[in-house]
Short mmCIF file of C-alpha atoms and ligand atoms in Angstrom, two decimals:
data_model
loop_
_atom_site.label_atom_id
_atom_site.label_comp_id
_atom_site.label_asym_id
_atom_site.label_seq_id
_atom_site.Cartn_x
_atom_site.Cartn_y
_atom_site.Cartn_z
CA MET A 274 8.03 -24.29 -10.26
CA PRO A 275 4.31 -24.50 -11.24
CA ASP A 276 3.27 -26.92 -14.05
CA GLN A 277 1.74 -24.22 -16.21
CA VAL A 278 4.04 -21.35 -17.01
CA PRO A 279 3.08 -18.01 -18.54
CA THR A 280 4.37 -16.85 -21.91
CA ILE A 281 7.78 -15.22 -21.55
CA LEU A 282 8.10 -12.25 -23.90
CA ALA A 283 11.48 -10.81 -24.90
CA ALA A 284 11.87 -7.11 -24.09
CA ASP A 285 12.15 -6.11 -27.76
CA GLY A 286 9.75 -4.29 -30.11
CA ASP A 287 7.75 -7.42 -30.84
CA GLY A 288 7.53 -8.49 -27.17
CA ILE A 289 6.47 -5.00 -26.08
CA ALA A 290 3.80 -4.89 -28.84
CA ARG A 291 2.42 -8.28 -27.74
CA ALA A 292 2.41 -7.21 -24.09
CA ALA A 293 0.55 -4.01 -25.03
CA ARG A 294 -2.09 -5.99 -26.94
CA LEU A 295 -2.63 -8.33 -23.99
CA LEU A 296 -3.00 -5.37 -21.62
CA ARG A 297 -5.49 -3.60 -23.90
CA ASP A 298 -7.46 -6.88 -23.99
CA GLY A 299 -7.73 -6.85 -20.19
CA ARG A 300 -5.03 -9.46 -19.50
CA LEU A 301 -2.30 -9.45 -16.84
CA VAL A 302 1.33 -8.95 -17.82
CA ALA A 303 4.28 -8.91 -15.41
CA VAL A 304 6.47 -5.98 -16.37
CA PRO A 305 10.02 -4.90 -15.60
CA THR A 306 10.57 -1.64 -13.73
CA GLU A 307 13.75 -0.26 -12.19
CA THR A 308 12.47 -1.13 -8.66
CA VAL A 309 10.89 -4.63 -8.83
CA TYR A 310 8.73 -6.50 -11.37
CA GLY A 311 5.13 -5.24 -11.46
CA LEU A 312 1.91 -7.17 -12.15
CA ALA A 313 0.27 -4.83 -14.65
CA ALA A 314 -3.29 -4.38 -15.89
CA ASP A 315 -5.20 -1.60 -17.65
CA ALA A 316 -6.11 0.71 -14.74
CA THR A 317 -9.31 1.80 -16.51
CA ASN A 318 -10.66 -1.76 -16.88
CA GLU A 319 -12.41 -3.04 -13.76
CA THR A 320 -12.33 -6.72 -14.79
CA ALA A 321 -8.62 -6.52 -15.55
CA VAL A 322 -7.90 -4.82 -12.22
CA ALA A 323 -9.95 -7.46 -10.36
CA ARG A 324 -7.63 -10.07 -11.89
CA ILE A 325 -4.63 -8.42 -10.18
CA PHE A 326 -6.24 -8.81 -6.74
CA ALA A 327 -7.21 -12.43 -7.52
CA ALA A 328 -3.77 -13.39 -8.89
CA LYS A 329 -1.93 -11.97 -5.87
CA GLY A 330 -4.50 -12.94 -3.23
CA ARG A 331 -4.34 -9.25 -2.33
CA PRO A 332 -6.96 -7.88 0.06
CA GLY A 333 -9.32 -5.44 -1.65
CA PHE A 334 -8.56 -2.71 0.90
CA ASN A 335 -4.95 -2.44 -0.31
CA PRO A 336 -4.86 0.01 -3.26
CA LEU A 337 -2.56 -0.22 -6.30
CA ILE A 338 0.09 2.10 -7.72
CA VAL A 339 -0.86 3.60 -11.10
CA HIS A 340 1.99 3.98 -13.62
CA VAL A 341 1.88 6.80 -16.17
CA PRO A 342 4.42 8.09 -18.71
CA ASP A 343 4.83 11.66 -17.42
CA LEU A 344 3.59 14.49 -15.22
CA SER A 345 0.91 15.60 -17.69
CA ALA A 346 -0.59 12.09 -17.68
CA ALA A 347 -0.52 12.22 -13.86
CA ARG A 348 -2.49 15.48 -13.98
CA ARG A 349 -5.31 13.70 -15.85
CA ILE A 350 -5.95 11.41 -12.88
CA ALA A 351 -4.89 13.47 -9.85
CA THR A 352 -4.61 16.98 -8.48
CA VAL A 353 -0.93 17.93 -8.48
CA SER A 354 -0.20 20.57 -5.85
CA PRO A 355 2.92 22.79 -6.04
CA GLU A 356 4.57 20.59 -3.37
CA ALA A 357 3.83 17.48 -5.41
CA GLU A 358 5.03 19.11 -8.62
CA ALA A 359 8.39 20.01 -7.06
CA LEU A 360 8.90 16.36 -6.09
CA ALA A 361 7.76 15.10 -9.49
CA ARG A 362 10.13 17.47 -11.29
CA ALA A 363 13.04 16.38 -9.09
CA PHE A 364 12.51 12.62 -9.15
CA TRP A 365 10.30 11.50 -12.06
CA PRO A 366 10.94 9.30 -13.90
CA GLY A 367 12.21 7.24 -10.97
CA ALA A 368 11.60 5.21 -7.82
CA LEU A 369 9.12 7.66 -6.30
CA THR A 370 5.37 7.15 -5.80
CA LEU A 371 3.22 10.16 -4.89
CA VAL A 372 -0.14 9.78 -3.12
CA LEU A 373 -2.32 12.59 -4.50
CA PRO A 374 -6.01 13.60 -4.40
CA LEU A 375 -7.91 11.60 -7.03
CA ALA A 376 -9.34 13.74 -9.88
CA PRO A 377 -13.15 13.39 -10.10
CA ASP A 378 -13.05 12.39 -13.78
CA ALA A 379 -9.92 10.21 -13.51
CA GLY A 380 -11.57 7.25 -15.23
CA LEU A 381 -9.78 4.68 -13.09
CA ALA A 382 -11.54 1.44 -12.14
CA PRO A 383 -12.71 1.93 -8.52
CA PRO A 384 -10.80 -1.08 -7.03
CA VAL A 385 -7.50 0.58 -8.05
CA THR A 386 -7.86 3.10 -5.24
CA ALA A 387 -9.75 0.75 -2.88
CA GLY A 388 -12.38 3.42 -2.36
CA LEU A 389 -9.91 6.06 -1.10
CA SER A 390 -10.11 9.67 -2.28
CA THR A 391 -6.40 9.54 -3.14
CA VAL A 392 -4.41 7.73 -5.81
CA ALA A 393 -0.80 6.53 -5.75
CA ILE A 394 1.04 7.47 -8.97
CA ARG A 395 4.50 6.73 -10.33
CA VAL A 396 6.36 7.63 -13.50
CA PRO A 397 8.83 4.74 -13.90
CA ALA A 398 12.28 5.13 -15.48
CA HIS A 399 12.79 1.65 -16.94
CA PRO A 400 13.03 2.06 -20.75
CA VAL A 401 11.01 -1.11 -21.46
CA MET A 402 8.21 -0.05 -19.09
CA ARG A 403 8.23 3.43 -20.65
CA ALA A 404 7.96 1.97 -24.16
CA LEU A 405 5.09 -0.24 -22.97
CA LEU A 406 3.20 2.68 -21.38
CA ALA A 407 3.55 4.65 -24.64
CA GLU A 408 2.24 1.71 -26.67
CA VAL A 409 -0.71 0.87 -24.38
CA GLY A 410 -1.75 4.53 -24.13
CA ARG A 411 -3.58 3.95 -20.85
CA PRO A 412 -2.46 4.13 -17.21
CA LEU A 413 -1.27 0.78 -15.87
CA ALA A 414 -2.08 -0.37 -12.36
CA ALA A 415 0.82 -2.49 -11.16
CA PRO A 416 1.57 -3.74 -7.65
CA SER A 417 4.64 -5.89 -7.10
CA ALA A 418 4.46 -9.19 -9.03
CA ASN A 419 4.39 -11.58 -6.08
CA PRO A 420 1.71 -13.38 -4.06
CA SER A 421 0.40 -10.99 -1.38
CA GLY A 422 2.65 -10.89 1.69
CA ARG A 423 5.53 -12.70 -0.01
CA MET A 424 8.89 -11.59 -1.37
CA SER A 425 8.95 -9.24 -4.33
CA ALA A 426 10.25 -10.42 -7.70
CA THR A 427 13.37 -8.91 -9.23
CA THR A 428 13.68 -11.42 -12.10
CA ALA A 429 11.20 -13.06 -14.51
CA ALA A 430 12.01 -16.42 -12.86
CA HIS A 431 10.87 -15.06 -9.46
CA VAL A 432 7.57 -13.98 -11.06
CA VAL A 433 6.97 -17.41 -12.59
CA ASP A 434 7.93 -19.10 -9.34
CA GLY A 435 5.46 -17.02 -7.31
CA LEU A 436 2.52 -16.49 -9.64
CA GLY A 437 2.78 -19.26 -12.26
CA ASP A 438 0.04 -19.05 -14.88
CA ALA A 439 -2.06 -16.64 -12.78
CA VAL A 440 -0.26 -14.10 -15.00
CA ASP A 441 -0.77 -14.27 -18.78
CA ALA A 442 2.73 -13.20 -19.79
CA VAL A 443 6.01 -11.92 -18.38
CA LEU A 444 7.95 -9.26 -20.23
CA ASP A 445 11.52 -10.30 -19.37
CA ALA A 446 14.09 -7.50 -19.29
CA GLY A 447 16.52 -9.20 -16.90
CA PRO A 448 17.15 -8.32 -13.24
CA CYS A 449 15.85 -5.01 -11.82
CA ALA A 450 18.46 -2.30 -11.22
CA VAL A 451 17.26 -0.89 -7.86
CA GLY A 452 15.82 -4.04 -6.29
CA VAL A 453 13.48 -2.56 -3.65
CA GLU A 454 10.06 -0.98 -4.20
CA SER A 455 9.46 2.73 -4.73
CA THR A 456 9.51 5.26 -1.92
CA ILE A 457 5.94 6.45 -1.21
CA LEU A 458 5.30 10.07 -0.22
CA ALA A 459 2.15 12.05 0.50
CA PRO A 460 2.99 15.71 -0.22
CA ARG A 461 1.01 18.26 1.81
CA PRO A 462 1.38 22.01 2.17
CA GLU A 463 2.10 21.52 5.89
CA GLY A 464 4.86 19.00 5.21
CA THR A 465 5.47 15.86 3.17
CA ARG A 466 4.74 12.52 4.81
CA LEU A 467 6.79 9.40 4.19
CA LEU A 468 4.48 6.40 3.81
CA ARG A 469 7.06 3.80 2.71
CA GLU A 470 10.85 3.76 2.66
CA GLY A 471 12.02 2.65 -0.78
CA GLY A 472 14.36 2.90 -3.71
CA LEU A 473 14.78 6.67 -3.49
CA PRO A 474 16.97 7.40 -0.45
CA ARG A 475 15.37 9.63 2.18
CA GLU A 476 18.43 11.90 2.19
CA ALA A 477 17.84 12.80 -1.49
CA ILE A 478 14.21 13.70 -0.82
CA GLU A 479 14.90 15.72 2.31
CA ALA A 480 17.40 17.81 0.36
CA ILE A 481 14.32 19.16 -1.46
CA THR A 482 11.50 18.95 1.08
CA GLY A 483 13.31 19.47 4.37
CA PRO A 484 12.66 16.90 7.13
CA LEU A 485 9.93 14.40 6.27
CA THR A 486 7.26 13.35 8.70
CA ALA A 487 7.69 9.60 8.84
CA ASP A 488 4.43 7.70 9.00
CA LEU A 489 5.57 4.14 8.95
CA THR A 490 3.42 2.78 11.76
CA PRO A 491 2.68 -0.77 10.60
CA GLY A 492 -1.00 -1.52 10.01
CA ARG A 493 -2.09 2.09 9.62
CA VAL A 494 -5.05 2.52 7.32
CA GLU A 495 -3.65 5.40 5.29
CA ALA A 496 -1.02 3.18 3.69
CA PRO A 497 -2.79 -0.15 3.83
CA GLY A 498 0.16 -1.97 2.27
CA GLN A 499 2.31 -1.13 5.28
CA MET A 500 1.31 -4.34 6.93
CA GLU A 501 3.34 -5.68 9.79
CA ARG A 502 4.09 -8.96 8.08
CA HIS A 503 5.10 -8.64 4.45
CA TYR A 504 7.87 -9.72 2.03
CA ALA A 505 8.11 -13.02 3.93
CA PRO A 506 9.91 -16.16 2.74
CA ARG A 507 8.34 -19.56 3.50
CA VAL A 508 10.98 -20.20 6.19
CA PRO A 509 11.16 -18.04 9.35
CA LEU A 510 13.45 -15.04 8.99
CA ARG A 511 15.42 -13.88 12.05
CA LEU A 512 16.75 -10.34 12.04
CA GLY A 513 20.00 -9.38 13.80
CA GLY A 514 21.77 -11.24 16.59
CA ALA A 515 24.09 -14.22 16.38
CA ALA A 516 23.30 -17.13 14.06
CA GLU A 517 22.11 -20.34 15.67
CA ALA A 518 23.06 -23.86 14.60
CA GLY A 519 21.63 -24.98 11.27
CA GLU A 520 20.38 -21.58 10.10
CA VAL A 521 21.04 -20.28 6.60
CA VAL A 522 23.20 -17.21 7.23
CA VAL A 523 22.95 -14.09 5.08
CA GLY A 524 25.83 -11.63 5.47
CA PHE A 525 26.72 -8.05 4.61
CA GLY A 526 30.36 -6.99 4.26
CA ALA A 527 33.31 -9.23 5.06
CA GLY A 528 32.71 -12.37 7.13
CA ASP A 529 31.54 -15.97 6.99
CA CYS A 530 28.05 -16.58 5.62
CA ASP A 531 26.09 -18.73 3.17
CA LEU A 532 24.98 -15.82 0.99
CA ASN A 533 26.23 -12.23 1.00
CA LEU A 534 24.12 -9.14 0.21
CA SER A 535 27.31 -7.22 -0.62
CA GLU A 536 30.84 -8.35 0.22
CA ALA A 537 31.97 -4.76 -0.28
CA GLY A 538 29.39 -3.56 2.28
CA ASP A 539 27.67 -1.44 -0.39
CA LEU A 540 24.01 -0.58 0.38
CA ASP A 541 22.97 -0.03 -3.26
CA GLU A 542 24.34 -3.45 -4.17
CA ALA A 543 22.60 -4.96 -1.14
CA ALA A 544 19.26 -3.47 -2.29
CA LEU A 545 19.56 -4.79 -5.80
CA ARG A 546 20.51 -8.26 -4.50
CA LEU A 547 18.04 -8.32 -1.58
CA PHE A 548 15.15 -10.30 -3.05
CA SER A 549 17.40 -12.60 -5.12
CA VAL A 550 19.38 -13.47 -2.01
CA LEU A 551 16.18 -14.04 0.00
CA HIS A 552 14.71 -16.25 -2.75
CA GLU A 553 17.98 -18.21 -2.82
CA ALA A 554 18.16 -18.43 0.98
CA GLU A 555 14.60 -19.76 1.06
CA ALA A 556 15.44 -22.50 -1.47
CA MET A 557 18.61 -23.36 0.47
CA ALA A 558 16.73 -23.52 3.79
CA LEU A 559 13.95 -25.72 2.36
CA ASP A 560 16.56 -27.97 0.78
CA ARG A 561 18.59 -28.41 3.97
CA GLY A 562 15.64 -28.42 6.36
CA ALA A 563 17.11 -25.32 8.08
CA PRO A 564 14.97 -23.93 10.93
CA ALA A 565 15.43 -20.30 9.84
CA ILE A 566 17.25 -17.72 7.74
CA ARG A 567 19.41 -15.28 9.74
CA VAL A 568 19.77 -11.79 8.23
CA PRO A 569 21.81 -8.82 9.48
CA ARG A 570 20.44 -5.38 10.34
CA LEU A 571 22.05 -2.88 7.95
CA PRO A 572 23.18 0.71 8.58
CA GLU A 573 20.15 3.10 8.75
CA LYS A 574 21.19 5.31 5.86
CA GLY A 575 20.66 5.47 2.09
CA LEU A 576 18.91 2.32 0.82
CA GLY A 577 19.77 0.62 4.15
CA ARG A 578 16.54 2.09 5.57
CA ALA A 579 14.39 0.47 2.86
CA ILE A 580 16.23 -2.84 3.27
CA ASN A 581 15.81 -2.83 7.07
CA ASP A 582 12.10 -2.02 6.64
CA ARG A 583 11.66 -5.06 4.35
CA LEU A 584 13.66 -7.33 6.69
CA GLN A 585 11.76 -6.12 9.75
CA ARG A 586 8.38 -6.87 8.15
CA ALA A 587 9.60 -10.18 6.67
CA SER A 588 10.76 -11.32 10.11
CA THR A 589 7.49 -10.44 11.87
CA PRO A 590 5.87 -13.73 12.95
CA GLY A 591 2.72 -14.64 10.95
P1 AMP B 195 3.03 -2.61 -4.02
O1 AMP B 195 2.69 -2.14 -5.37
O2 AMP B 195 2.79 -4.07 -3.81
O3 AMP B 195 4.41 -2.18 -3.65
O4 AMP B 195 2.06 -1.87 -3.04
C1 AMP B 195 1.64 -0.55 -3.31
C2 AMP B 195 1.74 0.25 -2.08
O5 AMP B 195 1.17 1.55 -2.31
C3 AMP B 195 1.00 -0.34 -0.93
O6 AMP B 195 1.77 -0.13 0.24
C4 AMP B 195 -0.29 0.50 -0.90
O7 AMP B 195 -0.92 0.49 0.35
C5 AMP B 195 0.25 1.86 -1.27
N1 AMP B 195 -0.81 2.75 -1.78
C6 AMP B 195 -1.44 2.63 -2.97
N2 AMP B 195 -2.40 3.59 -3.07
C7 AMP B 195 -2.36 4.33 -1.93
C8 AMP B 195 -3.09 5.44 -1.44
N3 AMP B 195 -4.06 6.01 -2.16
N4 AMP B 195 -2.77 5.91 -0.22
C9 AMP B 195 -1.78 5.35 0.51
N5 AMP B 195 -1.05 4.29 0.09
C10 AMP B 195 -1.33 3.77 -1.11
MG1 MG B 196 4.29 -5.41 -2.79
#
């Protein structure tokens, strides 16, 4: 735990009002969403946005997701095609990010989009985040509230542990309900492309769009955050296969292990516990001097796809 800790704000009217004031003043506030905690700043304030990149150690070529209260606010910063509108109407508010053409008069600070002609937008469902967006009255840029390349935060304690006083305040609304980041889609007339597996299961999206074109090639420039190594704990993570002596063993379903993602073998529960279990496994491994953390590969369906994606990237050697 760092020596200097940020202010922890309760997720009540007073806490939300204080968070909104800080954000309007160009400060950084870690905010609860239904996916993971976000590191928020006023998306129209270039100095504030620069602080996000500095606090996370995030490379400037990796653009941020902009959070807005509703579809009409999204229309002020992006061009919403009929394909995009159908997705927005089906899944907003929720764990879906849409990459859309940036409107010429969007008013966003240029680093938000890292110089791209598109912008990633989400309308979150978390009631505290929604109240905050209403009170700030400006779009909020918010990547996940963790140091770049490391595990995402699903509790206020994870945020403090990772970012310390690089963030001015944390609005603490307890653990996140979904536990993995949003699904990212780029809707096009010729077919919607999947840029990141996430908290909205692919099956639910394909029921509306038909088959998605997956574009998950690690390291591709179009989704710069899809880096090969990402979400990594400070101890090597080994994916699949039999555990070796001394490893911290993470399980799924019945069976012997140190920590279990879901004893019932439930993928939604595994998603919401994923980052907590990985944070705990990391602490356990450091404490015991374990050589690695062994994690299972989960079924490729529902949120299992997003979990496997995170585990795959987290286990890629640095
Ligand atoms: P994070 O908020 O940390 O989950 O990261 C945001 C993700 O959105 C990263 O993978 C970014 O690369 C991706 N992203 C943001 N803006 C765009 C964009 N305009 N085009 C493609 N991907 C984007
Ligand atoms: Mg992230």
